[in-house]
GROMACS .gro file of N, CA and C in nm:
model
  396
    1MET      N    1  12.016   7.772  16.112
    1MET     CA    2  12.024   7.937  16.114
    1MET      C    3  11.986   8.050  15.937
    2PHE      N    4  12.112   7.913  15.880
    2PHE     CA    5  12.052   7.872  15.720
    2PHE      C    6  11.884   7.944  15.622
    3PHE      N    7  11.861   7.779  15.712
    3PHE     CA    8  11.736   7.711  15.663
    3PHE      C    9  11.662   7.930  15.710
    4LYS      N   10  11.632   7.959  15.762
    4LYS     CA   11  11.600   8.114  15.855
    4LYS      C   12  11.595   8.189  15.714
    5ARG      N   13  11.709   8.192  15.712
    5ARG     CA   14  11.747   8.274  15.572
    5ARG      C   15  11.683   8.241  15.408
    6ARG      N   16  11.655   8.147  15.431
    6ARG     CA   17  11.626   8.075  15.306
    6ARG      C   18  11.510   8.119  15.285
    7VAL      N   19  11.381   8.059  15.385
    7VAL     CA   20  11.307   8.056  15.408
    7VAL      C   21  11.202   8.246  15.448
    8CYS      N   22  11.347   8.410  15.519
    8CYS     CA   23  11.295   8.487  15.507
    8CYS      C   24  11.341   8.541  15.294
    9VAL      N   25  11.470   8.459  15.289
    9VAL     CA   26  11.438   8.540  15.154
    9VAL      C   27  11.320   8.499  15.007
   10VAL      N   28  11.281   8.350  15.016
   10VAL     CA   29  11.173   8.309  14.961
   10VAL      C   30  11.031   8.372  14.966
   11LEU      N   31  11.007   8.480  15.101
   11LEU     CA   32  10.902   8.520  15.160
   11LEU      C   33  10.899   8.663  15.080
   12ALA      N   34  10.978   8.723  15.098
   12ALA     CA   35  11.039   8.870  15.084
   12ALA      C   36  10.973   8.842  14.937
   13LEU      N   37  10.991   8.726  14.857
   13LEU     CA   38  11.022   8.752  14.681
   13LEU      C   39  10.924   8.715  14.627
   14THR      N   40  10.852   8.652  14.698
   14THR     CA   41  10.673   8.608  14.753
   14THR      C   42  10.572   8.786  14.706
   15LEU      N   43  10.653   8.787  14.871
   15LEU     CA   44  10.593   8.938  14.840
   15LEU      C   45  10.566   9.055  14.758
   16ILE      N   46  10.767   9.082  14.714
   16ILE     CA   47  10.799   9.152  14.540
   16ILE      C   48  10.749   9.144  14.498
   17LEU      N   49  10.753   9.030  14.457
   17LEU     CA   50  10.701   9.047  14.278
   17LEU      C   51  10.541   8.932  14.324
   18GLY      N   52  10.488   8.896  14.363
   18GLY     CA   53  10.323   8.935  14.467
   18GLY      C   54  10.265   8.733  14.315
   19CYS      N   55  10.149   8.736  14.334
   19CYS     CA   56  10.065   8.611  14.248
   19CYS      C   57  10.182   8.597  14.132
   20LYS      N   58  10.097   8.536  14.073
   20LYS     CA   59  10.109   8.545  13.905
   20LYS      C   60  10.029   8.661  13.866
   21PRO      N   61  10.069   8.673  13.819
   21PRO     CA   62   9.975   8.820  13.659
   21PRO      C   63   9.871   8.710  13.668
   22ARG      N   64   9.727   8.838  13.614
   22ARG     CA   65   9.621   8.818  13.589
   22ARG      C   66   9.662   8.829  13.417
   23THR      N   67   9.674   8.719  13.310
   23THR     CA   68   9.690   8.612  13.243
   23THR      C   69   9.564   8.786  13.136
   24GLU      N   70   9.597   8.780  13.012
   24GLU     CA   71   9.533   8.847  12.976
   24GLU      C   72   9.431   8.729  12.886
   25LEU      N   73   9.302   8.921  12.880
   25LEU     CA   74   9.178   8.757  12.836
   25LEU      C   75   9.162   8.791  12.690
   26GLN      N   76   9.067   8.647  12.659
   26GLN     CA   77   9.093   8.631  12.563
   26GLN      C   78   9.002   8.693  12.409
   27GLN      N   79   8.992   8.830  12.402
   27GLN     CA   80   8.932   8.818  12.248
   27GLN      C   81   8.907   8.795  12.135
   28ALA      N   82   8.836   8.824  12.026
   28ALA     CA   83   8.788   8.793  11.933
   28ALA      C   84   8.704   8.919  11.875
   29LYS      N   85   8.719   8.945  11.731
   29LYS     CA   86   8.641   8.952  11.627
   29LYS      C   87   8.489   8.971  11.616
   30VAL      N   88   8.433   9.084  11.702
   30VAL     CA   89   8.304   9.126  11.629
   30VAL      C   90   8.291   9.191  11.526
   31SER      N   91   8.171   9.208  11.502
   31SER     CA   92   8.091   9.226  11.345
   31SER      C   93   7.930   9.215  11.290
   32GLY      N   94   7.897   9.345  11.227
   32GLY     CA   95   7.742   9.347  11.206
   32GLY      C   96   7.708   9.477  11.117
   33ALA      N   97   7.613   9.412  11.147
   33ALA     CA   98   7.537   9.607  11.074
   33ALA      C   99   7.385   9.616  11.262
   34VAL      N  100   7.321   9.784  11.227
   34VAL     CA  101   7.323   9.824  11.331
   34VAL      C  102   7.189   9.896  11.265
   35THR      N  103   7.067   9.836  11.229
   35THR     CA  104   6.957   9.956  11.154
   35THR      C  105   6.814   9.999  11.257
   36LEU      N  106   6.804  10.111  11.229
   36LEU     CA  107   6.664  10.186  11.318
   36LEU      C  108   6.618  10.159  11.203
   37ASP      N  109   6.496  10.204  11.219
   37ASP     CA  110   6.350  10.175  11.204
   37ASP      C  111   6.350  10.140  11.057
   38GLY      N  112   6.374   9.995  11.004
   38GLY     CA  113   6.486   9.894  10.889
   38GLY      C  114   6.557  10.042  10.748
   39GLN      N  115   6.632  10.134  10.856
   39GLN     CA  116   6.784  10.235  10.790
   39GLN      C  117   6.880  10.160  10.870
   40PRO      N  118   6.996  10.146  10.766
   40PRO     CA  119   7.139  10.207  10.790
   40PRO      C  120   7.150  10.277  10.978
   41LEU      N  121   7.177  10.244  11.040
   41LEU     CA  122   7.164  10.337  11.208
   41LEU      C  123   7.311  10.370  11.090
   42ALA      N  124   7.329  10.557  11.098
   42ALA     CA  125   7.398  10.637  11.021
   42ALA      C  126   7.508  10.640  11.169
   43GLU      N  127   7.515  10.676  11.254
   43GLU     CA  128   7.591  10.675  11.449
   43GLU      C  129   7.562  10.633  11.542
   44GLY      N  130   7.560  10.560  11.642
   44GLY     CA  131   7.618  10.554  11.706
   44GLY      C  132   7.674  10.433  11.818
   45VAL      N  133   7.695  10.360  11.972
   45VAL     CA  134   7.743  10.288  11.970
   45VAL      C  135   7.669  10.210  11.991
   46ILE      N  136   7.759  10.047  12.058
   46ILE     CA  137   7.757   9.998  12.064
   46ILE      C  138   7.885   9.880  12.190
   47VAL      N  139   7.752   9.887  12.317
   47VAL     CA  140   7.823   9.835  12.464
   47VAL      C  141   7.834   9.663  12.446
   48PHE      N  142   7.938   9.617  12.478
   48PHE     CA  143   7.949   9.495  12.463
   48PHE      C  144   8.052   9.468  12.628
   49THR      N  145   7.929   9.384  12.710
   49THR     CA  146   8.004   9.358  12.871
   49THR      C  147   8.024   9.225  12.896
   50LYS      N  148   8.057   9.186  12.979
   50LYS     CA  149   8.089   9.056  13.003
   50LYS      C  150   8.104   9.066  13.155
   51PHE      N  151   8.024   8.989  13.190
   51PHE     CA  152   8.021   9.016  13.370
   51PHE      C  153   8.192   9.030  13.373
   52GLY      N  154   8.177   9.139  13.442
   52GLY     CA  155   8.305   9.126  13.586
   52GLY      C  156   8.451   9.204  13.510
   53GLU      N  157   8.360   9.206  13.391
   53GLU     CA  158   8.461   9.357  13.314
   53GLU      C  159   8.486   9.454  13.221
   54ILE      N  160   8.609   9.481  13.183
   54ILE     CA  161   8.544   9.656  13.131
   54ILE      C  162   8.492   9.658  13.025
   55PRO      N  163   8.338   9.680  12.992
   55PRO     CA  164   8.351   9.681  12.913
   55PRO      C  165   8.362   9.797  12.810
   56LYS      N  166   8.349   9.724  12.642
   56LYS     CA  167   8.382   9.750  12.505
   56LYS      C  168   8.335   9.812  12.434
   57GLU      N  169   8.287   9.919  12.437
   57GLU     CA  170   8.215  10.101  12.319
   57GLU      C  171   8.251  10.020  12.176
   58LEU      N  172   8.178  10.023  12.069
   58LEU     CA  173   8.242  10.030  11.944
   58LEU      C  174   8.161  10.084  11.854
   59PRO      N  175   8.204  10.180  11.764
   59PRO     CA  176   8.136  10.285  11.679
   59PRO      C  177   8.067  10.186  11.552
   60ILE      N  178   7.912  10.272  11.550
   60ILE     CA  179   7.865  10.246  11.493
   60ILE      C  180   7.853  10.283  11.384
   61VAL      N  181   7.889  10.278  11.250
   61VAL     CA  182   7.884  10.401  11.112
   61VAL      C  183   7.836  10.339  11.004
   62GLN      N  184   7.729  10.384  10.987
   62GLN     CA  185   7.669  10.389  10.791
   62GLN      C  186   7.669  10.297  10.862
   63GLY      N  187   7.548  10.230  11.015
   63GLY     CA  188   7.491  10.117  10.997
   63GLY      C  189   7.569   9.972  11.010
   64GLN      N  190   7.674  10.009  11.067
   64GLN     CA  191   7.797   9.899  11.094
   64GLN      C  192   7.913   9.902  11.190
   65TYR      N  193   7.934   9.785  11.207
   65TYR     CA  194   7.991   9.809  11.416
   65TYR      C  195   8.150   9.701  11.361
   66ASP      N  196   8.303   9.747  11.387
   66ASP     CA  197   8.293   9.604  11.434
   66ASP      C  198   8.468   9.622  11.518
   67GLY      N  199   8.546   9.544  11.615
   67GLY     CA  200   8.613   9.569  11.692
   67GLY      C  201   8.582   9.444  11.765
   68GLN      N  202   8.761   9.423  11.871
   68GLN     CA  203   8.764   9.290  11.981
   68GLN      C  204   8.725   9.328  12.092
   69VAL      N  205   8.675   9.238  12.075
   69VAL     CA  206   8.570   9.193  12.227
   69VAL      C  207   8.564   9.120  12.344
   70VAL      N  208   8.578   9.121  12.473
   70VAL     CA  209   8.606   8.992  12.562
   70VAL      C  210   8.479   8.862  12.494
   71VAL      N  211   8.629   8.693  12.492
   71VAL     CA  212   8.524   8.614  12.412
   71VAL      C  213   8.445   8.548  12.571
   72GLY      N  214   8.326   8.534  12.513
   72GLY     CA  215   8.192   8.480  12.649
   72GLY      C  216   8.120   8.498  12.621
   73PRO      N  217   7.963   8.510  12.699
   73PRO     CA  218   7.863   8.594  12.776
   73PRO      C  219   7.875   8.742  12.740
   74ASN      N  220   7.839   8.762  12.639
   74ASN     CA  221   7.856   8.925  12.629
   74ASN      C  222   7.718   9.035  12.690
   75HIS      N  223   7.657   9.094  12.757
   75HIS     CA  224   7.510   9.162  12.769
   75HIS      C  225   7.574   9.285  12.661
   76LEU      N  226   7.435   9.313  12.601
   76LEU     CA  227   7.465   9.487  12.539
   76LEU      C  228   7.383   9.541  12.524
   77GLN      N  229   7.440   9.685  12.497
   77GLN     CA  230   7.362   9.772  12.520
   77GLN      C  231   7.372   9.917  12.392
   78PHE      N  232   7.314   9.968  12.368
   78PHE     CA  233   7.285  10.108  12.256
   78PHE      C  234   7.310  10.200  12.223
   79ALA      N  235   7.350  10.309  12.183
   79ALA     CA  236   7.324  10.452  12.236
   79ALA      C  237   7.325  10.510  12.061
   80VAL      N  238   7.251  10.582  12.045
   80VAL     CA  239   7.229  10.663  11.927
   80VAL      C  240   7.252  10.899  12.014
   81TYR      N  241   7.322  10.939  12.031
   81TYR     CA  242   7.363  11.062  12.066
   81TYR      C  243   7.323  11.129  12.041
   82ARG      N  244   7.247  11.266  12.087
   82ARG     CA  245   7.177  11.385  12.041
   82ARG      C  246   7.178  11.454  12.120
   83LYS      N  247   7.283  11.633  12.065
   83LYS     CA  248   7.298  11.730  12.118
   83LYS      C  249   7.163  11.782  12.179
   84GLN      N  250   7.175  11.823  12.225
   84GLN     CA  251   7.050  11.866  12.384
   84GLN      C  252   7.043  12.007  12.396
   85LYS      N  253   6.949  12.135  12.422
   85LYS     CA  254   6.984  12.250  12.491
   85LYS      C  255   6.959  12.323  12.555
   86GLN      N  256   7.046  12.290  12.622
   86GLN     CA  257   7.041  12.342  12.785
   86GLN      C  258   6.947  12.468  12.852
   87LYS      N  259   6.823  12.422  12.940
   87LYS     CA  260   6.737  12.465  12.959
   87LYS      C  261   6.711  12.580  13.067
   88SER      N  262   6.693  12.741  13.108
   88SER     CA  263   6.747  12.778  13.227
   88SER      C  264   6.894  12.785  13.255
   89VAL      N  265   6.985  12.737  13.187
   89VAL     CA  266   7.117  12.712  13.290
   89VAL      C  267   7.169  12.808  13.169
   90SER      N  268   7.243  12.851  13.301
   90SER     CA  269   7.350  12.923  13.252
   90SER      C  270   7.519  12.962  13.346
   91GLY      N  271   7.625  13.029  13.250
   91GLY     CA  272   7.744  13.004  13.287
   91GLY      C  273   7.819  12.885  13.179
   92PRO      N  274   8.001  12.893  13.275
   92PRO     CA  275   8.018  12.844  13.151
   92PRO      C  276   8.010  12.760  13.114
   93GLY      N  277   7.993  12.658  13.009
   93GLY     CA  278   7.932  12.594  12.978
   93GLY      C  279   7.838  12.572  12.928
   94ALA      N  280   7.746  12.602  12.890
   94ALA     CA  281   7.558  12.655  12.912
   94ALA      C  282   7.577  12.595  12.778
   95GLU      N  283   7.620  12.692  12.698
   95GLU     CA  284   7.632  12.720  12.504
   95GLU      C  285   7.644  12.598  12.464
   96GLN      N  286   7.728  12.474  12.560
   96GLN     CA  287   7.757  12.387  12.467
   96GLN      C  288   7.644  12.216  12.480
   97GLY      N  289   7.559  12.279  12.595
   97GLY     CA  290   7.448  12.194  12.564
   97GLY      C  291   7.480  12.053  12.646
   98SER      N  292   7.423  11.928  12.626
   98SER     CA  293   7.455  11.798  12.703
   98SER      C  294   7.404  11.766  12.547
   99LEU      N  295   7.466  11.574  12.548
   99LEU     CA  296   7.412  11.514  12.454
   99LEU      C  297   7.331  11.440  12.534
  100GLU      N  298   7.213  11.351  12.463
  100GLU     CA  299   7.043  11.227  12.506
  100GLU      C  300   7.071  11.190  12.445
  101ASN      N  301   6.958  11.051  12.430
  101ASN     CA  302   7.037  10.897  12.436
  101ASN      C  303   6.826  10.877  12.386
  102ILE      N  304   6.876  10.928  12.218
  102ILE     CA  305   6.750  10.877  12.140
  102ILE      C  306   6.680  10.787  12.171
  103LEU      N  307   6.785  10.697  12.140
  103LEU     CA  308   6.709  10.557  12.176
  103LEU      C  309   6.585  10.543  12.337
  104PRO      N  310   6.517  10.455  12.251
  104PRO     CA  311   6.396  10.368  12.369
  104PRO      C  312   6.506  10.284  12.496
  105SER      N  313   6.457  10.339  12.605
  105SER     CA  314   6.593  10.241  12.747
  105SER      C  315   6.588  10.100  12.662
  106ARG      N  316   6.495  10.019  12.640
  106ARG     CA  317   6.506   9.915  12.651
  106ARG      C  318   6.636   9.838  12.527
  107TYR      N  319   6.705   9.980  12.475
  107TYR     CA  320   6.755   9.955  12.459
  107TYR      C  321   6.949  10.007  12.514
  108ASN      N  322   6.901   9.992  12.648
  108ASN     CA  323   7.042  10.058  12.655
  108ASN      C  324   7.028   9.983  12.836
  109GLN      N  325   6.952  10.108  12.908
  109GLN     CA  326   6.946  10.048  13.095
  109GLN      C  327   6.822   9.969  13.115
  110GLU      N  328   6.751   9.888  13.044
  110GLU     CA  329   6.720   9.802  13.041
  110GLU      C  330   6.729   9.682  12.961
  111SER      N  331   6.820   9.717  12.849
  111SER     CA  332   6.875   9.593  12.738
  111SER      C  333   6.890   9.438  12.819
  112MET      N  334   6.763   9.344  12.745
  112MET     CA  335   6.784   9.199  12.766
  112MET      C  336   6.897   9.116  12.624
  113GLU      N  337   6.962   9.271  12.610
  113GLU     CA  338   7.001   9.162  12.502
  113GLU      C  339   7.134   9.124  12.545
  114SER      N  340   7.148   8.987  12.462
  114SER     CA  341   7.348   8.956  12.517
  114SER      C  342   7.342   8.817  12.345
  115ARG      N  343   7.477   8.772  12.302
  115ARG     CA  344   7.589   8.713  12.297
  115ARG      C  345   7.647   8.670  12.353
  116GLU      N  346   7.705   8.539  12.306
  116GLU     CA  347   7.802   8.468  12.283
  116GLU      C  348   7.909   8.504  12.196
  117VAL      N  349   8.001   8.519  12.249
  117VAL     CA  350   8.119   8.552  12.162
  117VAL      C  351   8.222   8.445  12.198
  118THR      N  352   8.241   8.398  12.083
  118THR     CA  353   8.320   8.301  12.036
  118THR      C  354   8.495   8.275  11.988
  119GLU      N  355   8.522   8.286  12.093
  119GLU     CA  356   8.754   8.213  11.983
  119GLU      C  357   8.715   8.223  11.839
  120LYS      N  358   8.650   8.107  11.837
  120LYS     CA  359   8.716   8.110  11.709
  120LYS      C  360   8.551   8.141  11.624
  121GLY      N  361   8.489   8.205  11.629
  121GLY     CA  362   8.383   8.274  11.556
  121GLY      C  363   8.300   8.224  11.469
  122PRO      N  364   8.246   8.291  11.420
  122PRO     CA  365   8.242   8.349  11.353
  122PRO      C  366   8.174   8.484  11.425
  123ASN      N  367   8.139   8.640  11.391
  123ASN     CA  368   8.093   8.662  11.567
  123ASN      C  369   8.049   8.784  11.486
  124GLU      N  370   7.945   8.761  11.380
  124GLU     CA  371   7.872   8.823  11.356
  124GLU      C  372   7.748   8.879  11.405
  125PHE      N  373   7.659   8.955  11.448
  125PHE     CA  374   7.586   8.994  11.477
  125PHE      C  375   7.518   9.116  11.451
  126ASP      N  376   7.349   9.096  11.371
  126ASP     CA  377   7.286   9.223  11.285
  126ASP      C  378   7.195   9.203  11.408
  127PHE      N  379   7.081   9.356  11.409
  127PHE     CA  380   7.031   9.444  11.521
  127PHE      C  381   6.960   9.536  11.445
  128SER      N  382   6.818   9.529  11.425
  128SER     CA  383   6.766   9.609  11.428
  128SER      C  384   6.648   9.648  11.488
  129LEU      N  385   6.682   9.785  11.555
  129LEU     CA  386   6.657   9.847  11.618
  129LEU      C  387   6.495   9.992  11.605
  130GLN      N  388   6.437   9.974  11.650
  130GLN     CA  389   6.298  10.031  11.658
  130GLN      C  390   6.266  10.164  11.738
  131SER      N  391   6.239  10.251  11.661
  131SER     CA  392   6.298  10.420  11.768
  131SER      C  393   6.098  10.417  11.868
  132LYS      N  394   6.037  10.301  11.818
  132LYS     CA  395   5.916  10.389  11.899
  132LYS      C  396   5.897  10.246  11.979
   0.00000   0.00000   0.00000
């Protein structure tokens, strides 16, 4: 009887506490420069995505970016948003317009860019983008 009770207690604690919690993903600092048509990109974003993890979006300001991303192989995408006026739309919010990524799709939806982010670094990646 005592043995059965002990087994039930162990099983109950296992269910309540669950499995070992997922450990924090190892992250490392990344930085670099981004130019568009040979000039520092005034503003935009660079997105680092390690397969199976939440993407990390870093702002690009005056041609520079930096931040923490997950260690390992990362797929990269770039975006530069400009406000676009709504055509033939009326109603609340119509005057606000929408944002449009002005970079060619080869830098976002069709991007083949990737970089290996290492724990020890240096993880300095520069990019030269072309608008055409």
